[in-house]
Tab-separated table of C-alpha atoms in Angstrom:
chain	number	residue	atom	x	y	z
A	24	MET	CA	-10.869	-76.474	-84.556
A	25	GLN	CA	-9.091	-79.464	-83.001
A	26	LEU	CA	-11.097	-82.153	-81.190
A	27	GLY	CA	-10.527	-85.533	-79.612
A	28	MET	CA	-13.334	-88.049	-80.281
A	29	VAL	CA	-13.590	-91.044	-77.962
A	30	GLY	CA	-15.965	-93.680	-79.282
A	31	LEU	CA	-16.522	-94.517	-82.928
A	32	GLY	CA	-19.855	-96.236	-82.888
A	33	LYS	CA	-22.251	-95.309	-85.662
A	34	MET	CA	-23.023	-91.833	-84.319
A	35	GLY	CA	-19.472	-91.074	-83.192
A	36	ALA	CA	-18.105	-92.142	-86.568
A	37	ASN	CA	-20.653	-90.035	-88.436
A	38	MET	CA	-19.928	-86.999	-86.265
A	39	THR	CA	-16.246	-87.435	-87.007
A	40	LYS	CA	-16.953	-87.548	-90.752
A	41	ARG	CA	-19.076	-84.397	-90.579
A	42	LEU	CA	-16.389	-82.523	-88.632
A	43	LEU	CA	-13.595	-83.633	-90.959
A	44	ALA	CA	-15.612	-82.658	-94.016
A	45	ASN	CA	-15.898	-79.151	-92.607
A	46	GLY	CA	-12.226	-78.602	-91.895
A	47	HIS	CA	-11.894	-79.633	-88.252
A	48	GLN	CA	-8.931	-81.666	-87.063
A	49	VAL	CA	-10.082	-84.797	-85.218
A	50	ILE	CA	-7.976	-87.244	-83.203
A	51	VAL	CA	-9.883	-90.473	-82.562
A	52	SER	CA	-9.726	-93.251	-79.997
A	53	ASP	CA	-11.745	-96.449	-79.824
A	54	LEU	CA	-11.402	-99.980	-78.454
A	55	ASN	CA	-11.985	-101.243	-82.001
A	56	ALA	CA	-8.802	-100.797	-84.031
A	57	ASP	CA	-10.732	-101.243	-87.289
A	58	ALA	CA	-12.926	-98.251	-86.402
A	59	ILE	CA	-9.819	-96.109	-85.923
A	60	THR	CA	-8.434	-97.279	-89.261
A	61	ALA	CA	-11.710	-96.364	-90.986
A	62	ALA	CA	-11.651	-92.885	-89.420
A	63	GLU	CA	-8.033	-92.393	-90.476
A	64	LYS	CA	-9.066	-93.084	-94.068
A	65	ASP	CA	-11.523	-90.192	-93.727
A	66	GLY	CA	-8.706	-87.919	-92.566
A	67	ALA	CA	-8.664	-88.341	-88.784
A	68	SER	CA	-5.546	-89.010	-86.726
A	69	GLY	CA	-5.607	-92.191	-84.636
A	70	ALA	CA	-4.624	-92.504	-80.978
A	71	THR	CA	-3.575	-95.719	-79.264
A	72	ASP	CA	-5.262	-94.790	-75.976
A	73	LEU	CA	-6.643	-91.818	-74.031
A	74	ALA	CA	-3.188	-90.680	-72.932
A	75	ASP	CA	-1.971	-90.701	-76.532
A	76	LEU	CA	-5.070	-88.783	-77.598
A	77	ALA	CA	-4.392	-86.129	-74.942
A	78	ARG	CA	-0.752	-85.824	-76.059
A	79	GLN	CA	-1.833	-85.082	-79.617
A	80	LEU	CA	-4.288	-82.331	-78.643
A	81	SER	CA	-3.232	-78.726	-78.174
A	82	THR	CA	-4.374	-76.927	-75.035
A	83	PRO	CA	-6.990	-76.254	-73.963
A	84	ARG	CA	-7.855	-79.794	-74.988
A	85	VAL	CA	-11.414	-80.634	-76.034
A	86	VAL	CA	-12.428	-84.294	-75.793
A	87	TRP	CA	-15.846	-85.493	-76.968
A	88	VAL	CA	-16.946	-88.757	-75.310
A	89	MET	CA	-19.364	-90.772	-77.445
A	90	VAL	CA	-19.513	-94.171	-75.757
A	91	PRO	CA	-22.489	-96.119	-74.327
A	92	SER	CA	-24.083	-94.609	-71.228
A	93	GLY	CA	-23.466	-96.089	-67.797
A	94	THR	CA	-20.219	-97.824	-66.913
A	95	PRO	CA	-18.410	-97.134	-70.241
A	96	THR	CA	-19.044	-93.382	-69.895
A	97	GLU	CA	-18.191	-93.416	-66.193
A	98	ASP	CA	-14.907	-95.229	-66.764
A	99	THR	CA	-13.917	-93.043	-69.719
A	100	ILE	CA	-14.580	-89.751	-67.933
A	101	THR	CA	-12.820	-90.974	-64.776
A	102	LYS	CA	-9.730	-91.884	-66.813
A	103	LEU	CA	-9.802	-88.545	-68.616
A	104	SER	CA	-10.006	-86.716	-65.277
A	105	ASP	CA	-6.599	-88.178	-64.398
A	106	ILE	CA	-5.073	-87.376	-67.805
A	107	LEU	CA	-6.409	-83.918	-68.663
A	108	GLU	CA	-5.463	-80.651	-66.961
A	109	ALA	CA	-7.203	-77.579	-65.624
A	110	GLY	CA	-8.765	-75.582	-68.441
A	111	ASP	CA	-9.411	-78.620	-70.635
A	112	ILE	CA	-12.974	-79.510	-71.653
A	113	VAL	CA	-14.772	-82.863	-71.647
A	114	ILE	CA	-17.981	-83.212	-73.675
A	115	ASP	CA	-20.421	-86.077	-73.096
A	116	GLY	CA	-22.606	-86.456	-76.187
A	117	GLY	CA	-24.215	-89.726	-75.116
A	118	ASN	CA	-27.508	-90.488	-73.389
A	119	SER	CA	-26.308	-90.193	-69.801
A	120	ASN	CA	-28.685	-89.723	-66.900
A	121	TYR	CA	-28.571	-86.025	-66.033
A	122	LYS	CA	-27.994	-86.822	-62.340
A	123	ASP	CA	-24.832	-88.747	-63.256
A	124	THR	CA	-23.840	-85.834	-65.483
A	125	MET	CA	-24.159	-83.353	-62.624
A	126	ARG	CA	-22.044	-85.617	-60.386
A	127	ARG	CA	-19.384	-86.042	-63.072
A	128	GLY	CA	-19.356	-82.316	-63.698
A	129	ALA	CA	-18.707	-81.649	-60.021
A	130	MET	CA	-15.899	-84.231	-59.986
A	131	LEU	CA	-14.194	-82.645	-62.999
A	132	ALA	CA	-14.693	-79.144	-61.609
A	133	GLU	CA	-12.599	-80.085	-58.572
A	134	LYS	CA	-9.693	-80.489	-60.995
A	135	GLY	CA	-10.487	-77.346	-62.946
A	136	ILE	CA	-11.729	-79.323	-65.964
A	137	GLU	CA	-14.838	-77.996	-67.699
A	138	PHE	CA	-17.706	-80.366	-68.507
A	139	VAL	CA	-20.253	-79.883	-71.289
A	140	ASP	CA	-23.200	-82.249	-71.666
A	141	VAL	CA	-24.725	-82.451	-75.125
A	142	GLY	CA	-28.044	-84.246	-75.477
A	143	THR	CA	-27.860	-85.347	-79.094
A	144	SER	CA	-30.708	-86.286	-81.428
A	145	GLY	CA	-30.519	-87.162	-85.095
A	146	GLY	CA	-29.601	-90.825	-85.187
A	147	VAL	CA	-28.301	-92.293	-88.417
A	148	TRP	CA	-29.519	-89.246	-90.370
A	149	GLY	CA	-27.287	-86.811	-88.511
A	150	LEU	CA	-24.368	-87.092	-90.926
A	151	LYS	CA	-26.523	-85.744	-93.746
A	152	GLU	CA	-29.127	-83.628	-91.940
A	153	GLY	CA	-27.157	-82.444	-88.917
A	154	TYR	CA	-27.761	-83.127	-85.239
A	155	SER	CA	-30.134	-81.484	-82.802
A	156	MET	CA	-28.123	-80.693	-79.675
A	157	MET	CA	-29.243	-79.542	-76.250
A	158	VAL	CA	-26.177	-78.208	-74.461
A	159	GLY	CA	-25.410	-77.837	-70.755
A	160	GLY	CA	-22.318	-76.284	-69.205
A	161	SER	CA	-20.698	-72.982	-68.370
A	162	LYS	CA	-21.070	-70.097	-70.808
A	163	GLU	CA	-17.303	-69.961	-71.295
A	164	ALA	CA	-16.946	-73.663	-72.102
A	165	VAL	CA	-19.917	-73.717	-74.468
A	166	THR	CA	-18.659	-70.621	-76.270
A	167	HIS	CA	-15.243	-72.264	-76.721
A	168	VAL	CA	-16.708	-75.408	-78.314
A	169	SER	CA	-19.408	-73.599	-80.317
A	170	PRO	CA	-17.530	-74.029	-83.657
A	171	ILE	CA	-17.881	-77.794	-83.196
A	172	LEU	CA	-21.566	-77.530	-82.311
A	173	GLU	CA	-22.272	-75.198	-85.231
A	174	THR	CA	-20.689	-77.713	-87.598
A	175	LEU	CA	-22.587	-80.716	-86.241
A	176	ALA	CA	-25.941	-78.881	-86.139
A	177	PRO	CA	-28.267	-78.483	-89.162
A	178	GLY	CA	-27.072	-74.866	-89.315
A	179	ALA	CA	-24.816	-72.559	-87.332
A	180	ASP	CA	-27.830	-71.069	-85.569
A	181	LEU	CA	-30.294	-73.915	-86.079
A	182	GLY	CA	-31.010	-77.059	-84.090
A	183	TRP	CA	-28.760	-76.428	-81.121
A	184	GLY	CA	-28.621	-74.191	-78.077
A	185	HIS	CA	-27.071	-73.634	-74.666
A	186	VAL	CA	-29.982	-74.558	-72.408
A	187	GLY	CA	-28.426	-74.221	-68.948
A	188	PRO	CA	-25.723	-75.416	-66.530
A	189	VAL	CA	-24.128	-78.866	-66.427
A	190	GLY	CA	-26.886	-81.488	-66.526
A	191	ALA	CA	-29.426	-79.302	-68.330
A	192	GLY	CA	-28.488	-80.688	-71.747
A	193	HIS	CA	-29.017	-84.316	-70.809
A	194	PHE	CA	-32.149	-83.440	-68.823
A	195	THR	CA	-33.674	-81.718	-71.857
A	196	LYS	CA	-32.738	-84.657	-74.100
A	197	MET	CA	-34.329	-87.042	-71.591
A	198	VAL	CA	-37.662	-85.231	-71.828
A	199	HIS	CA	-37.247	-85.034	-75.629
A	200	ASN	CA	-37.033	-88.821	-75.719
A	201	GLY	CA	-40.046	-89.181	-73.452
A	202	ILE	CA	-42.067	-87.047	-75.871
A	203	GLU	CA	-40.735	-89.180	-78.703
A	204	TYR	CA	-42.156	-92.291	-77.011
A	205	GLY	CA	-45.620	-90.722	-76.904
A	206	LEU	CA	-45.527	-89.544	-80.511
A	207	MET	CA	-44.364	-92.910	-81.769
A	208	GLN	CA	-47.054	-94.740	-79.817
A	209	ALA	CA	-49.797	-92.466	-81.181
A	210	TYR	CA	-48.684	-93.108	-84.772
A	211	ALA	CA	-48.430	-96.843	-84.126
A	212	GLU	CA	-51.917	-97.055	-82.615
A	213	GLY	CA	-53.467	-94.912	-85.329
A	214	PHE	CA	-52.060	-97.016	-88.140
A	215	GLU	CA	-53.167	-100.197	-86.405
A	216	ILE	CA	-56.734	-98.846	-86.286
A	217	LEU	CA	-56.519	-98.056	-90.005
A	218	ARG	CA	-55.229	-101.561	-90.748
A	219	ALA	CA	-57.978	-103.185	-88.692
A	220	LYS	CA	-60.723	-101.674	-90.904
A	221	LYS	CA	-60.487	-104.504	-93.434
A	222	GLU	CA	-63.574	-103.478	-95.424
A	223	PHE	CA	-61.808	-100.309	-96.654
A	224	ASP	CA	-58.584	-102.129	-97.600
A	225	LEU	CA	-56.598	-98.972	-96.890
A	226	ASP	CA	-53.151	-98.497	-98.361
A	227	LEU	CA	-51.237	-97.472	-95.232
A	228	HIS	CA	-48.259	-96.164	-97.170
A	229	GLN	CA	-50.573	-93.978	-99.238
A	230	VAL	CA	-52.197	-92.610	-96.087
A	231	ALA	CA	-48.790	-91.834	-94.589
A	232	GLU	CA	-47.783	-89.997	-97.759
A	233	ILE	CA	-51.015	-87.966	-97.716
A	234	TRP	CA	-50.487	-86.966	-94.103
A	235	ARG	CA	-46.879	-85.935	-94.737
A	236	PHE	CA	-47.956	-82.771	-96.585
A	237	GLY	CA	-50.276	-80.136	-95.176
A	238	SER	CA	-51.570	-82.305	-92.333
A	239	VAL	CA	-51.375	-81.146	-88.714
A	240	VAL	CA	-49.790	-84.503	-87.808
A	241	ARG	CA	-46.950	-84.222	-90.336
A	242	SER	CA	-43.493	-84.751	-88.833
A	243	TRP	CA	-40.125	-86.371	-89.420
A	244	LEU	CA	-41.382	-89.433	-87.538
A	245	LEU	CA	-44.225	-89.658	-90.046
A	246	ASP	CA	-41.699	-89.389	-92.888
A	247	LEU	CA	-39.832	-92.345	-91.399
A	248	THR	CA	-43.095	-94.233	-90.931
A	249	ALA	CA	-43.850	-93.769	-94.621
A	250	ASN	CA	-40.394	-95.130	-95.445
A	251	ALA	CA	-41.022	-98.192	-93.268
A	252	LEU	CA	-44.383	-98.888	-94.928
A	253	ALA	CA	-43.221	-98.390	-98.503
A	254	ASP	CA	-42.081	-101.937	-99.261
A	255	ASP	CA	-44.034	-104.132	-96.848
A	256	GLN	CA	-47.123	-102.791	-95.092
A	257	GLU	CA	-47.405	-105.971	-93.027
A	258	LEU	CA	-43.857	-105.453	-91.709
A	259	SER	CA	-43.531	-109.216	-91.957
A	260	HIS	CA	-39.788	-109.168	-91.328
A	261	ILE	CA	-40.112	-107.345	-87.995
A	262	LYS	CA	-40.999	-108.890	-84.629
A	263	GLY	CA	-43.288	-106.733	-82.502
A	264	TRP	CA	-40.750	-106.465	-79.685
A	265	VAL	CA	-39.855	-102.882	-78.753
A	266	ALA	CA	-36.811	-101.956	-76.672
A	267	ASP	CA	-36.332	-98.768	-74.677
A	268	SER	CA	-33.068	-96.924	-74.184
A	269	GLY	CA	-33.884	-95.916	-70.612
A	270	GLU	CA	-34.642	-92.243	-71.143
A	271	GLY	CA	-38.390	-92.851	-71.292
A	272	ARG	CA	-38.168	-94.452	-67.862
A	273	TRP	CA	-36.127	-91.551	-66.518
A	274	THR	CA	-38.716	-89.095	-67.846
A	275	VAL	CA	-41.504	-90.958	-66.055
A	276	PHE	CA	-39.473	-91.061	-62.829
A	277	GLU	CA	-38.892	-87.302	-63.110
A	278	ALA	CA	-42.594	-86.656	-63.711
A	279	ILE	CA	-43.363	-88.552	-60.500
A	280	ASP	CA	-40.664	-86.669	-58.578
A	281	GLN	CA	-42.013	-83.320	-59.818
A	282	ASP	CA	-45.713	-84.232	-59.346
A	283	VAL	CA	-46.295	-83.639	-63.060
A	284	PRO	CA	-49.010	-85.786	-64.683
A	285	ALA	CA	-47.573	-87.519	-67.755
A	286	PRO	CA	-50.060	-90.252	-68.705
A	287	VAL	CA	-49.238	-90.379	-72.417
A	288	ILE	CA	-45.484	-90.783	-71.946
A	289	THR	CA	-46.021	-93.266	-69.107
A	290	LEU	CA	-48.481	-95.418	-71.051
A	291	SER	CA	-46.261	-95.390	-74.142
A	292	LEU	CA	-43.467	-96.815	-71.989
A	293	MET	CA	-45.838	-99.466	-70.613
A	294	ALA	CA	-46.799	-100.393	-74.195
A	295	ARG	CA	-43.148	-101.138	-74.923
A	296	PHE	CA	-43.004	-103.424	-71.912
A	297	ALA	CA	-46.155	-105.200	-73.101
A	298	SER	CA	-44.602	-105.773	-76.537
A	299	ARG	CA	-41.969	-108.023	-74.965
A	300	GLN	CA	-44.413	-110.538	-73.522
A	301	ASP	CA	-45.018	-113.701	-75.506
A	302	GLU	CA	-47.790	-114.469	-73.059
A	303	SER	CA	-49.378	-112.031	-70.627
A	304	TYR	CA	-50.320	-113.471	-67.249
A	305	ALA	CA	-52.290	-110.299	-66.554
A	306	ALA	CA	-54.362	-110.857	-69.711
A	307	LYS	CA	-55.043	-114.435	-68.638
A	308	LEU	CA	-56.204	-113.236	-65.231
A	309	LEU	CA	-58.438	-110.584	-66.808
A	310	ALA	CA	-60.100	-113.277	-68.912
A	311	ALA	CA	-60.513	-115.481	-65.850
A	312	MET	CA	-62.154	-112.659	-63.872
A	313	ARG	CA	-64.603	-111.935	-66.710
A	314	ASN	CA	-65.478	-115.615	-66.743
A	315	GLN	CA	-65.988	-115.654	-62.975
A	316	PHE	CA	-68.281	-112.650	-62.659
A	317	GLY	CA	-70.090	-112.794	-65.977
A	318	GLY	CA	-69.675	-116.270	-67.331
A	319	HIS	CA	-67.874	-114.836	-70.361
A	320	ALA	CA	-66.171	-117.405	-72.555
A	321	VAL	CA	-62.425	-117.881	-72.356
A	322	LYS	CA	-60.112	-119.146	-75.065
A	323	SER	CA	-58.097	-122.268	-74.332
A	324	GLU	CA	-54.401	-122.652	-75.123
């Protein structure tokens, strides 16, 4: 099947490689000319811009957008809406907010252009293992692009599915990422408790390897944790500063909007915020209050 790929960051480039390796024809476009050259060496055809990409695609055109969420995605889809024609299909495989996705879908629908939102998980391992994809859009559009999805997934009928109308794919991926925050935080806290028990001198990598097989807490995240602990259990080369992509926040906002209690996901997001503080004013104030009401000692700077 023929596909236009817009955006050759790490995931977009790996998706392109996986598609090419399985016989698909891919025309690529990116602001980085070197990225296009690299994709051409893998067998892709390069396009100078979005208009050139559209000219090279046969109708109905299918264009997969894999650029950063927010303004880059907005600008790319807006430009494509003026270039593509009725019956063409735009796929957004990035981490867009589902509300933006629904708005963009409505905008494209006015021009007869189909929109498919693909919440994509798999990260840097997707090229080898395949990608988990949560897909939103019309039945007709999803059916048309299913050969692409079957190729990118771990198996033709594994790891992907049509979950609902436009917006449903990115909504499902948003909640997926919120769950991921909670799982990661639980592992992180558990291993810190293990490390704190100095009298046992536990080998954290060994523990991770034990848990990977037969344990009820085994998971791919645990596999990756074991990898991280293999060479340096102290993680001395890593600063304890944790970013968030935004989807954890969106999940918490949605939980509030839907009156759904989500304390684990919410607190895991708060823990990431706390990791970015070199000095916590709140912690200072807590110490001061304990000193005021109980005369508890405080530590000086």
